[in-house]
C-alpha positions as a Markdown table, in Angstrom:
| # | Residue | x | y | z |
|---|---|---|---|---|
| 1 | Unk | 105.4 | 237.6 | 214.8 |
| 2 | Unk | 101.8 | 237.1 | 215.6 |
| 3 | Unk | 99.0 | 239.2 | 214.1 |
| 4 | Unk | 98.2 | 240.9 | 217.4 |
| 5 | Unk | 101.9 | 241.8 | 218.0 |
| 6 | Unk | 102.0 | 243.2 | 214.5 |
| 7 | Unk | 99.0 | 245.4 | 215.1 |
| 8 | Unk | 100.4 | 246.5 | 218.5 |
| 9 | Unk | 103.7 | 247.4 | 216.9 |
| 10 | Unk | 102.0 | 249.4 | 214.2 |
| 11 | Unk | 99.9 | 251.4 | 216.7 |
| 12 | Unk | 102.9 | 252.0 | 219.0 |
| 13 | Unk | 105.1 | 253.0 | 216.1 |
| 14 | Unk | 102.5 | 255.7 | 215.2 |
| 15 | Unk | 102.8 | 257.0 | 218.8 |
| 16 | Unk | 99.1 | 257.0 | 219.2 |
| 17 | Unk | 98.9 | 255.1 | 222.4 |
| 18 | Unk | 101.4 | 254.4 | 225.1 |
| 19 | Unk | 102.4 | 250.9 | 225.9 |
| 20 | Unk | 102.4 | 250.1 | 229.6 |
| 21 | Unk | 103.9 | 247.2 | 231.4 |
| 22 | Unk | 101.7 | 247.2 | 234.5 |
| 23 | Unk | 98.1 | 246.1 | 234.2 |
| 24 | Unk | 96.9 | 248.8 | 236.7 |
| 25 | Unk | 98.5 | 251.5 | 234.5 |
| 26 | Unk | 96.8 | 250.1 | 231.5 |
| 27 | Unk | 93.4 | 250.1 | 233.2 |
| 28 | Unk | 93.9 | 253.7 | 234.2 |
| 29 | Unk | 95.0 | 254.8 | 230.8 |
| 30 | Unk | 92.1 | 253.1 | 229.1 |
| 31 | Unk | 89.5 | 254.6 | 231.5 |
| 32 | Unk | 89.6 | 258.0 | 229.8 |
| 33 | Unk | 89.2 | 257.7 | 226.0 |
| 34 | Unk | 90.9 | 260.4 | 224.0 |
| 35 | Unk | 90.6 | 261.4 | 220.4 |
| 36 | Unk | 94.0 | 259.8 | 219.6 |
| 37 | Unk | 93.0 | 256.6 | 221.3 |
| 38 | Unk | 89.8 | 256.4 | 219.2 |
| 39 | Unk | 91.9 | 257.0 | 216.1 |
| 40 | Unk | 94.4 | 254.3 | 217.2 |
| 41 | Unk | 91.6 | 251.8 | 217.7 |
| 42 | Unk | 90.2 | 252.6 | 214.3 |
| 43 | Unk | 93.7 | 252.2 | 212.7 |
| 44 | Unk | 94.3 | 249.0 | 214.6 |
| 45 | Unk | 91.0 | 247.6 | 213.6 |
| 46 | Unk | 91.7 | 248.5 | 210.0 |
| 47 | Unk | 95.1 | 246.9 | 210.1 |
| 48 | Unk | 93.7 | 243.8 | 211.7 |
| 49 | Unk | 91.0 | 243.5 | 209.1 |
| 50 | Unk | 93.6 | 244.0 | 206.3 |
| 51 | Unk | 95.9 | 241.5 | 207.9 |
| 52 | Unk | 93.1 | 238.9 | 208.2 |
| 53 | Unk | 92.1 | 239.6 | 204.6 |
| 54 | Unk | 95.6 | 239.3 | 203.2 |
| 55 | Unk | 96.3 | 236.3 | 205.5 |
| 56 | Unk | 93.3 | 234.4 | 204.2 |
| 57 | Unk | 94.4 | 235.2 | 200.6 |
| 58 | Unk | 97.7 | 233.5 | 201.2 |
| 59 | Unk | 95.9 | 230.4 | 202.6 |
| 60 | Unk | 93.5 | 230.2 | 199.7 |
| 61 | Unk | 93.8 | 227.3 | 197.4 |
| 62 | Unk | 95.0 | 227.8 | 193.9 |
| 63 | Unk | 92.8 | 229.9 | 191.6 |
| 64 | Unk | 90.0 | 227.9 | 189.9 |
| 65 | Unk | 90.4 | 227.0 | 186.3 |
| 66 | Unk | 89.4 | 229.8 | 183.9 |
| 67 | Unk | 85.9 | 230.0 | 182.5 |
| 68 | Unk | 84.4 | 228.0 | 185.4 |
| 69 | Unk | 82.0 | 230.6 | 186.7 |
| 70 | Unk | 78.2 | 230.4 | 187.0 |
| 71 | Unk | 78.0 | 232.9 | 184.2 |
| 72 | Unk | 80.1 | 230.6 | 182.0 |
| 73 | Unk | 77.9 | 227.6 | 182.8 |
| 74 | Unk | 74.8 | 229.7 | 182.0 |
| 75 | Unk | 76.2 | 230.7 | 178.7 |
| 76 | Unk | 77.2 | 227.2 | 177.7 |
| 77 | Unk | 73.9 | 225.8 | 178.8 |
| 78 | Unk | 72.1 | 228.5 | 176.8 |
| 79 | Unk | 74.1 | 227.6 | 173.7 |
| 80 | Unk | 73.4 | 223.9 | 174.2 |
| 81 | Unk | 69.7 | 224.6 | 174.7 |
| 82 | Unk | 69.6 | 226.7 | 171.5 |
| 83 | Unk | 71.4 | 224.0 | 169.5 |
| 84 | Unk | 69.1 | 221.3 | 170.9 |
| 85 | Unk | 66.0 | 223.4 | 169.9 |
| 86 | Unk | 67.4 | 223.9 | 166.4 |
| 87 | Unk | 68.1 | 220.2 | 166.1 |
| 88 | Unk | 64.7 | 219.2 | 167.2 |
| 89 | Unk | 63.0 | 221.6 | 164.9 |
| 90 | Unk | 65.0 | 220.4 | 161.9 |
| 91 | Unk | 64.4 | 216.7 | 162.9 |
| 92 | Unk | 60.6 | 216.5 | 163.4 |
| 93 | Unk | 60.7 | 212.7 | 164.0 |
| 94 | Unk | 63.1 | 213.2 | 166.9 |
| 95 | Unk | 61.1 | 216.1 | 168.2 |
| 96 | Unk | 57.9 | 214.0 | 168.0 |
| 97 | Unk | 59.5 | 211.2 | 170.0 |
| 98 | Unk | 60.7 | 213.4 | 172.8 |
| 99 | Unk | 57.5 | 215.4 | 172.9 |
| 100 | Unk | 55.6 | 212.0 | 173.3 |
| 101 | Unk | 57.5 | 211.3 | 176.5 |
| 102 | Unk | 55.5 | 214.0 | 178.3 |
| 103 | Unk | 53.5 | 212.5 | 181.3 |
| 104 | Unk | 55.5 | 209.3 | 181.6 |
| 105 | Unk | 57.0 | 208.1 | 184.8 |
| 106 | Unk | 60.7 | 208.9 | 185.2 |
| 107 | Unk | 61.8 | 205.3 | 185.0 |
| 108 | Unk | 59.7 | 204.5 | 181.9 |
| 109 | Unk | 60.9 | 207.7 | 180.3 |
| 110 | Unk | 64.5 | 206.8 | 180.9 |
| 111 | Unk | 64.0 | 203.3 | 179.5 |
| 112 | Unk | 62.2 | 204.6 | 176.4 |
| 113 | Unk | 64.9 | 207.2 | 175.7 |
| 114 | Unk | 67.7 | 204.6 | 176.1 |
| 115 | Unk | 65.8 | 202.2 | 173.7 |
| 116 | Unk | 65.3 | 205.0 | 171.2 |
| 117 | Unk | 68.9 | 206.2 | 171.2 |
| 118 | Unk | 70.1 | 202.6 | 170.9 |
| 119 | Unk | 67.9 | 202.1 | 167.9 |
| 120 | Unk | 69.0 | 205.5 | 166.4 |
| 121 | Unk | 72.8 | 205.8 | 166.9 |
| 122 | Unk | 73.0 | 208.8 | 164.6 |
| 123 | Unk | 70.5 | 210.7 | 166.7 |
| 124 | Unk | 72.5 | 209.7 | 169.8 |
| 125 | Unk | 75.8 | 210.9 | 168.2 |
| 126 | Unk | 74.2 | 214.2 | 167.2 |
| 127 | Unk | 72.7 | 214.9 | 170.7 |
| 128 | Unk | 75.9 | 213.8 | 172.4 |
| 129 | Unk | 77.8 | 216.3 | 170.2 |
| 130 | Unk | 75.4 | 219.1 | 171.0 |
| 131 | Unk | 75.7 | 218.3 | 174.7 |
| 132 | Unk | 79.5 | 218.0 | 174.6 |
| 133 | Unk | 80.2 | 221.6 | 175.8 |
| 134 | Unk | 78.4 | 221.0 | 179.1 |
| 135 | Unk | 80.3 | 217.7 | 179.6 |
| 136 | Unk | 83.6 | 219.6 | 178.9 |
| 137 | Unk | 82.7 | 222.3 | 181.4 |
| 138 | Unk | 81.9 | 219.8 | 184.1 |
| 139 | Unk | 85.1 | 217.9 | 183.4 |
| 140 | Unk | 87.2 | 221.1 | 183.5 |
| 141 | Unk | 85.6 | 222.8 | 186.4 |
| 142 | Unk | 85.0 | 220.0 | 189.0 |
């Protein structure tokens, strides 16, 4: 049964409007609006809206994985930023290196960071560990 047929059946079952078979009778009966007809239109509109809403819910894809909201990402990013800040403050040499990158071209900066991390595998491992929650979030939520 189609959605329009369902709405029509609902309205007719409530005896709020008469169903007519002849188009001229329909035109005449629709010409003079009544209180019941206004109520019927309101109910039909509500039923149609509810059917559309419920119908779209059935079509929706499976629920997204848990903890994949923007708020979750913001919380994870804040934690990573705080841990990075703590790491840099407790490792002044690493902090000095990254601070010294300011003002460099993007390509030069990328190359300098890569060279630094290759020369300092412990720093790379530490920073990768700090950043891991963001990587996990992206893997889980994409």
